[in-house]
Amino acid sequence: MIACKEICDFGSGYGGFLILAKEVADFVCGVELESEVTPVYERAKIPLYAKLEDTHKQFDVITSFHCLEHLAEPIEFLKTFKRHLKKGGKIILEVPNANDALLRIYKSEAFADFTYWSAHLYLFTPYTLEKLAKLAGLKVEFIKCVQRYPLSNHLYWLSHNKPAGHKVWGEFLDNELLKCAYEQTLASLGASDTLFALLSAE
C-alpha cells in the first residue's frame, strides 16, 4: 500500500513510521507540532511541517496513528485529510477503542483514570469512527479491532493498577500462541485496545 507512493504521517512524533516507510515509498513527510522532534527529521532528511496545509501537496496515503483522539475537531481534520488525497488515495487511522476490555469487561478504575485524561478528548467505537468518517465525506473500507498489549499487561493492571505489565511479566507469560489467542478473543468481542481503519474519498 505504501510502496512507490507519496506518504504523509499526521501527528508523526519522532518519525519512527516515516523512517521505515522511506525505504519503500517515493516520498514521505511528517506533520508534527512538537518542535523538539525537528533534529530527528533533519538527520533522516524527511520534510517536517507544522500543518498539513503547509505541505502544498496531495498524497497517495495519509496516516495518523493515535492522534485523532487528541483533536478538538476531528471531523474538520478528516475533511482536511480528504482535500490532500490524490485520486484513489487512502487514509489509515489508528485510535484507542472505547470498548477496550479493561474498560468494558474488566472495569479497571485505575485504567479508566489513566485513559480518561485531559489530552484524550475522544475515544471511539467502530460505530462512532464510521459515523465520523461518513460525516467527513469519506468511505470506510474497513475498521478492524487490533490488540496492541498482551495478557500480561491486562493482568498487571488488574493486580497492580499500573501500566507496562508486559515489561515485567511478559517474558514468562506472553508466548505467541497465547498472545494470538487473546488478541483474537478480544477482537471477536470488539474489546481490543485499538481500532485500525482504512478510509478513502467517496
mmCIF file of N, CA and C in Angstrom, residues 2-4 7 15-28:
data_model
loop_
_atom_site.group_PDB
_atom_site.id
_atom_site.type_symbol
_atom_site.label_atom_id
_atom_site.label_comp_id
_atom_site.label_asym_id
_atom_site.label_seq_id
_atom_site.Cartn_x
_atom_site.Cartn_y
_atom_site.Cartn_z
ATOM 1 N N ILE A 2 2.036 1.229 0.576
ATOM 2 C CA ILE A 2 2.867 2.434 0.622
ATOM 3 C C ILE A 2 4.067 2.367 -0.321
ATOM 4 N N ALA A 3 4.333 1.209 -0.900
ATOM 5 C CA ALA A 3 5.471 1.090 -1.815
ATOM 6 C C ALA A 3 5.261 1.976 -3.039
ATOM 7 N N CYS A 4 6.278 2.769 -3.348
ATOM 8 C CA CYS A 4 6.261 3.664 -4.514
ATOM 9 C C CYS A 4 5.150 4.705 -4.433
ATOM 10 N N ILE A 7 3.622 9.629 0.845
ATOM 11 C CA ILE A 7 3.017 9.392 2.153
ATOM 12 C C ILE A 7 3.179 10.616 3.044
ATOM 13 N N GLY A 15 8.960 10.250 14.208
ATOM 14 C CA GLY A 15 9.202 9.792 12.842
ATOM 15 C C GLY A 15 9.507 8.325 12.661
ATOM 16 N N GLY A 16 9.223 7.509 13.667
ATOM 17 C CA GLY A 16 9.552 6.086 13.568
ATOM 18 C C GLY A 16 8.935 5.411 12.354
ATOM 19 N N PHE A 17 7.651 5.677 12.119
ATOM 20 C CA PHE A 17 6.982 5.080 10.959
ATOM 21 C C PHE A 17 7.577 5.599 9.657
ATOM 22 N N LEU A 18 7.807 6.905 9.581
ATOM 23 C CA LEU A 18 8.296 7.502 8.334
ATOM 24 C C LEU A 18 9.703 7.042 7.981
ATOM 25 N N ILE A 19 10.532 6.847 8.983
ATOM 26 C CA ILE A 19 11.898 6.377 8.724
ATOM 27 C C ILE A 19 11.868 4.999 8.063
ATOM 28 N N LEU A 20 10.930 4.156 8.505
ATOM 29 C CA LEU A 20 10.769 2.837 7.878
ATOM 30 C C LEU A 20 10.113 2.962 6.503
ATOM 31 N N ALA A 21 9.067 3.798 6.425
ATOM 32 C CA ALA A 21 8.335 3.945 5.165
ATOM 33 C C ALA A 21 9.211 4.517 4.060
ATOM 34 N N LYS A 22 10.160 5.348 4.448
ATOM 35 C CA LYS A 22 11.053 5.986 3.473
ATOM 36 C C LYS A 22 11.809 4.964 2.636
ATOM 37 N N GLU A 23 12.015 3.779 3.188
ATOM 38 C CA GLU A 23 12.765 2.740 2.482
ATOM 39 C C GLU A 23 12.021 2.212 1.262
ATOM 40 N N VAL A 24 10.680 2.341 1.257
ATOM 41 C CA VAL A 24 9.902 1.763 0.149
ATOM 42 C C VAL A 24 9.048 2.792 -0.584
ATOM 43 N N ALA A 25 8.744 3.917 0.057
ATOM 44 C CA ALA A 25 7.885 4.930 -0.558
ATOM 45 C C ALA A 25 8.696 5.862 -1.456
ATOM 46 N N ASP A 26 8.009 6.519 -2.384
ATOM 47 C CA ASP A 26 8.676 7.502 -3.245
ATOM 48 C C ASP A 26 8.964 8.800 -2.502
ATOM 49 N N PHE A 27 8.065 9.160 -1.576
ATOM 50 C CA PHE A 27 8.214 10.413 -0.830
ATOM 51 C C PHE A 27 7.491 10.262 0.493
ATOM 52 N N VAL A 28 8.112 10.769 1.565
ATOM 53 C CA VAL A 28 7.447 10.785 2.868
ATOM 54 C C VAL A 28 7.661 12.146 3.517
#
